[in-house]
Amino acid sequence: MFVVLLGMAANLQAHDSLYHYLEVSFPREGGPPQIAFSVHAADLESARVLGANPTGTDLSWLRNRTSTEVAPLLEEGRVYLSKAFSLVLGGKELAVGESLKFPENGILATEGEAARPGFLIATLSLPESTGSLELHYAPTAGKRLMVVVNRPGRFPEVHDLAPGETTDIDLSKP
Amino acid sequence: MKLLTGLFSLFLLPIAFAVAGEIPSSLRFEEGSHNRVSIRRGDARLDVNLGSGDDGGACERILFTHARREVAELAAPGGRLPAPLFAPAASREFLEGSSESWEKWWDKRFDYYEQQVTRRPLSDVPVERYLEDGDAFTWQGLEFRFLTTPGYTRDGGTYLATIDGVKVAFAGELIREGGRVTDLYSFQEAILEAKVGGYHGYAGRLSIWLASLEKLAAEKPDLIVPWRGPLITNPAVDLAAAADKAKAIYRNYLETNALHWYFGEERMSLCAERVLGPDHGVKGMPLAQHVDLPAWCRHIGTTKLLVSASGRGFLLDVGGPTAVKSIEAFRAEGLVKSIDGIFTTHTHNDHTAAIGDAARLFGCPVYATPEVAPVLTRPGDWFLPGVSPNLVDSVVLKKDGESMKWEEFTLTFRSFPGQMLNHGALLVEKPGETPVFFIGDSFSPSGIDDYCLMNRNLMREDSGYLKCFEVVAAMPKGTWLVNQHIPHLFRFNDKETDFLLSRYRERIAMISDFVAWDDVNYAIDEQWAWFFPYGIEARRGETIEVSMRLWNHSTESRHFEVTLIGPFSESREVKSVSLPAREKGAVAFKITIPVDAASGVHVVTADIGIEKGVNLPRWSEALVKVTD
């Protein structure tokens, strides 16, 4: 179901920077959902140091970065995401920064259709729960957040948050 | 008559000034659409950009204030110079690598969001010395000091010299007489501090332009010699006036802008601070009422999927292959039975890039209004922000106001020149429900999506946002609006509409007073004169046709003279046309590709003349790619 979340137009360049994106996907085969966070690489200071344009940074820019260049991008991405999002499940806050997993090469967005060009993707697996996930979006995040919840056999559910807002995601109905 | 105030209103009066106490006697100045400027010392001459024509003297040095095509091609036709050239260091990117740059431009023009004026030179120009800020040099005993003064262009510079006791600033396009500039679109630029890219960077170079004005004001020149139009004989007054006008325009823009919805006050405040200072006090309009989308409208990125009661689907925009996959997955899962059609709101690639693929996959027609349809089927003919090179096989043209039934819905197609000129909208009416007007990217709950000055947001009653306000006002009371990026219905109440519209009208008046044309639209519409098609592939021996499309934005009839230049010979062909007020027209030219033409990209340009002496050399370009 990542296709749906990440299916927000692979060729975006003009407007990618308007929203942050986050996707909650329930596996078709059952089990706890996974969250995919995306960060536009060019929004990160370490990318800007490398000459990235805030809206012009696309797949080829990211693909042409060396592993040495990608390392600080990923680290900054991890820090950024942990500051931008806090997740509360069953009254307990999840450690976003520690739980995030980036793909081995650091860039999921190299597969053309897998993600929007120029974005870093990180995933977080949620523990089993039938409750509600509280998602808090930091007031300092700098742009709106689009949360897309993918449940098998249903249209995606969209939550549009301004910085500082919170939304609840029902985990009881895959 | 005010044809083109300041810049163009004086219609090329060839005057050699020698006004005691104001104009140095050794300064030769011929005023026009582009000024001719020289300094004489005995038999020796120094030219600033284009030298004075009739005064003779041996040219010993040329100074460029910037490196737009008209400067380079007039002063150094074909890259040939009569004397050594000094130029701003920032001009190097325009004066070198021309051939490679134009070759790359063939592809780079697609999906393009940097939004820079494309009037770069056609050939390389040899530079004796590139100058950095503060560099000094001497010519014939005159001391010159160079200041970087970017803003209107990225590379702008000013030369200061005291000539015959008068402190003169040769400032290029930095400023025009009366505190004006030539146009507004040249200021479009990324605002890195606020993480705003070139596409969203309305007048993004204003802050560095204001700094340049201050820098020049601090030098207290007695006289400013501009690239265009009259001499500036009271620099302090005009510099201050220019700054005040620009700040008022930018404040107005920010207060009515759609980006507040996306970026919030903090980032917009960063933008404001750069131009208006830390105590700017700018606030966006409070967000308009917005509610969830109805269940029959699904939000998928920049695509909206309408689902009928029977489970059939109708798409608005398809921006990429993954959106297609999502729709395909919905179909496979039985969430929609079929896709019956696709409507395209406008021609940016995040809305169009996969429309052709989607139409082929789903076997459905593509609908578009007349402003959008031709860009989808022949994208290479156009140069617009973010045009995708991906072809749509065929488009069903829907005229403004035409309706059709689809399932339980009535769909009415509208021309809607909002976010860009090539823009439509779709009114969707379902019995028993409040109508919903899908307006592409033209408004957000915080205001107007006019952040890109290359989008051709005309400021005329019959087009642009004024037309959009009129169309929305004529909708059934309470009609909801939908932006393709936003998963909400929203609508402006009367007070909000009055605020946006009245402020927008104020901005039109402000910009009119800031620019040097008789009608503001020449200054916010880079393509009032443009070649169609923009890019043509041709074989040797083939004859192709290109048209210069003109839009007389003036409120009086105008006579236009178009001179086609190149690319395969030095001969020039002239054609003219008279256009009534506010009307469009075109003149066509035929070009035969020589049998020995080199493979690759060749650039055709045109001089545009408007009656009463307005002459805009090398104003427009088209690309001819010779293929084997």
Short mmCIF file of C-alpha atoms in Angstrom, two decimals, chain A residues 1 3-19 21 28 42-45 48 52-56 76 80 112-116 139-144 146 151-163, chain B residues 111-114 190-193 195-200 259 261-264 266-267 287 290 298-302 305 307 319-323 325-326 329-330 333 335-336 346 348-351 353 388 390 419 441 451 485-488:
data_model
loop_
_atom_site.label_atom_id
_atom_site.label_comp_id
_atom_site.label_asym_id
_atom_site.label_seq_id
_atom_site.Cartn_x
_atom_site.Cartn_y
_atom_site.Cartn_z
CA MET A 1 0.00 0.00 0.00
CA VAL A 3 2.03 2.96 -3.61
CA VAL A 4 -0.88 5.05 -2.44
CA LEU A 5 0.99 7.19 0.03
CA LEU A 6 3.94 7.67 -2.12
CA GLY A 7 1.81 7.90 -5.17
CA MET A 8 1.53 11.62 -4.97
CA ALA A 9 2.96 12.36 -8.34
CA ALA A 10 6.51 11.31 -8.94
CA ASN A 11 7.18 14.22 -11.22
CA LEU A 12 6.46 16.93 -8.71
CA GLN A 13 8.81 19.82 -8.65
CA ALA A 14 6.69 22.90 -8.32
CA HIS A 15 4.65 22.05 -5.32
CA ASP A 16 6.42 19.29 -3.50
CA SER A 17 7.55 21.78 -0.97
CA LEU A 18 4.04 22.87 -0.02
CA TYR A 19 3.36 19.96 2.34
CA TYR A 21 3.88 13.96 3.95
CA ARG A 28 -2.98 -6.39 3.61
CA ALA A 42 16.38 20.20 0.03
CA ASP A 43 14.58 21.36 3.17
CA LEU A 44 17.56 20.16 5.20
CA GLU A 45 20.41 22.50 5.95
CA ARG A 48 21.49 23.32 1.19
CA ALA A 52 20.30 21.94 -3.18
CA ASN A 53 17.52 24.21 -4.35
CA PRO A 54 14.46 24.23 -2.04
CA THR A 55 12.10 23.20 -4.80
CA GLY A 56 14.37 22.16 -7.61
CA GLU A 76 19.67 15.66 10.01
CA TYR A 80 14.23 16.82 12.03
CA GLY A 112 11.32 6.21 -9.67
CA GLU A 113 7.86 5.10 -8.75
CA ALA A 114 8.63 4.29 -5.16
CA ALA A 115 8.55 7.82 -3.88
CA ARG A 116 8.55 11.43 -4.80
CA PRO A 139 4.38 24.29 15.70
CA THR A 140 7.82 24.95 14.24
CA ALA A 141 7.48 22.50 11.36
CA GLY A 142 7.33 25.25 8.75
CA LYS A 143 4.66 23.85 6.46
CA ARG A 144 1.43 21.87 6.56
CA MET A 146 -0.59 15.66 4.82
CA ARG A 151 -6.36 0.60 4.88
CA PRO A 152 -6.77 -2.43 2.60
CA GLY A 153 -9.83 -2.25 0.42
CA ARG A 154 -10.64 1.34 1.29
CA PHE A 155 -9.90 4.72 -0.17
CA PRO A 156 -7.03 6.51 1.57
CA GLU A 157 -8.05 8.62 4.54
CA VAL A 158 -6.48 12.07 4.47
CA HIS A 159 -5.71 14.32 7.44
CA ASP A 160 -4.46 17.85 6.70
CA LEU A 161 -2.68 19.47 9.63
CA ALA A 162 -1.26 22.92 10.18
CA PRO A 163 1.89 23.15 12.31
CA ASP B 111 9.64 20.93 -16.06
CA TYR B 112 11.29 24.31 -15.48
CA TYR B 113 10.72 26.06 -12.17
CA GLU B 114 13.67 28.42 -11.73
CA ALA B 190 14.19 31.75 -4.72
CA ILE B 191 14.19 32.97 -1.13
CA LEU B 192 16.57 30.56 0.48
CA GLU B 193 16.27 31.88 4.05
CA LYS B 195 13.12 27.80 1.97
CA VAL B 196 11.04 29.24 -0.83
CA GLY B 197 12.06 28.13 -4.31
CA GLY B 198 12.21 30.16 -7.48
CA TYR B 199 8.70 29.21 -8.49
CA HIS B 200 7.17 30.53 -5.27
CA LEU B 259 1.16 30.58 0.68
CA TRP B 261 -2.07 28.38 4.10
CA TYR B 262 0.88 26.14 3.28
CA PHE B 263 3.85 27.80 4.96
CA GLY B 264 2.25 29.58 7.91
CA GLU B 266 6.57 32.15 10.48
CA ARG B 267 8.00 31.52 7.03
CA LEU B 287 -8.12 31.45 6.88
CA HIS B 290 -12.88 25.16 5.20
CA ARG B 298 -11.20 11.64 -3.03
CA HIS B 299 -7.88 13.41 -2.60
CA ILE B 300 -4.81 11.65 -4.03
CA GLY B 301 -1.85 14.01 -4.11
CA THR B 302 -2.70 16.60 -6.74
CA LEU B 305 -11.15 11.43 -7.95
CA VAL B 307 -16.84 8.76 -7.52
CA GLY B 319 0.52 14.42 -11.96
CA GLY B 320 2.68 11.31 -11.99
CA PRO B 321 2.92 7.57 -12.54
CA THR B 322 2.33 6.68 -8.93
CA ALA B 323 -1.00 8.50 -8.98
CA LYS B 325 -0.92 3.23 -9.94
CA SER B 326 -3.05 4.33 -7.04
CA ALA B 329 -5.22 -0.19 -7.38
CA PHE B 330 -8.60 1.33 -6.53
CA GLU B 333 -9.93 -3.51 -5.48
CA LEU B 335 -13.39 0.83 -5.18
CA VAL B 336 -14.11 2.30 -8.62
CA HIS B 346 -3.89 23.66 -15.79
CA HIS B 348 1.90 22.49 -14.62
CA ASN B 349 3.57 19.10 -14.65
CA ASP B 350 2.45 18.12 -11.17
CA HIS B 351 -1.05 18.09 -12.66
CA ALA B 353 2.70 14.60 -16.36
CA SER B 388 5.72 18.49 -18.92
CA ASN B 390 4.78 14.11 -21.83
CA GLN B 419 -2.73 30.60 -10.98
CA ASP B 441 -4.42 25.91 -7.95
CA TYR B 451 3.49 33.87 -6.32
CA HIS B 485 -3.44 20.37 -3.45
CA ILE B 486 -5.81 20.79 -0.56
CA PRO B 487 -8.16 18.13 0.83
CA HIS B 488 -10.85 20.61 1.83
#
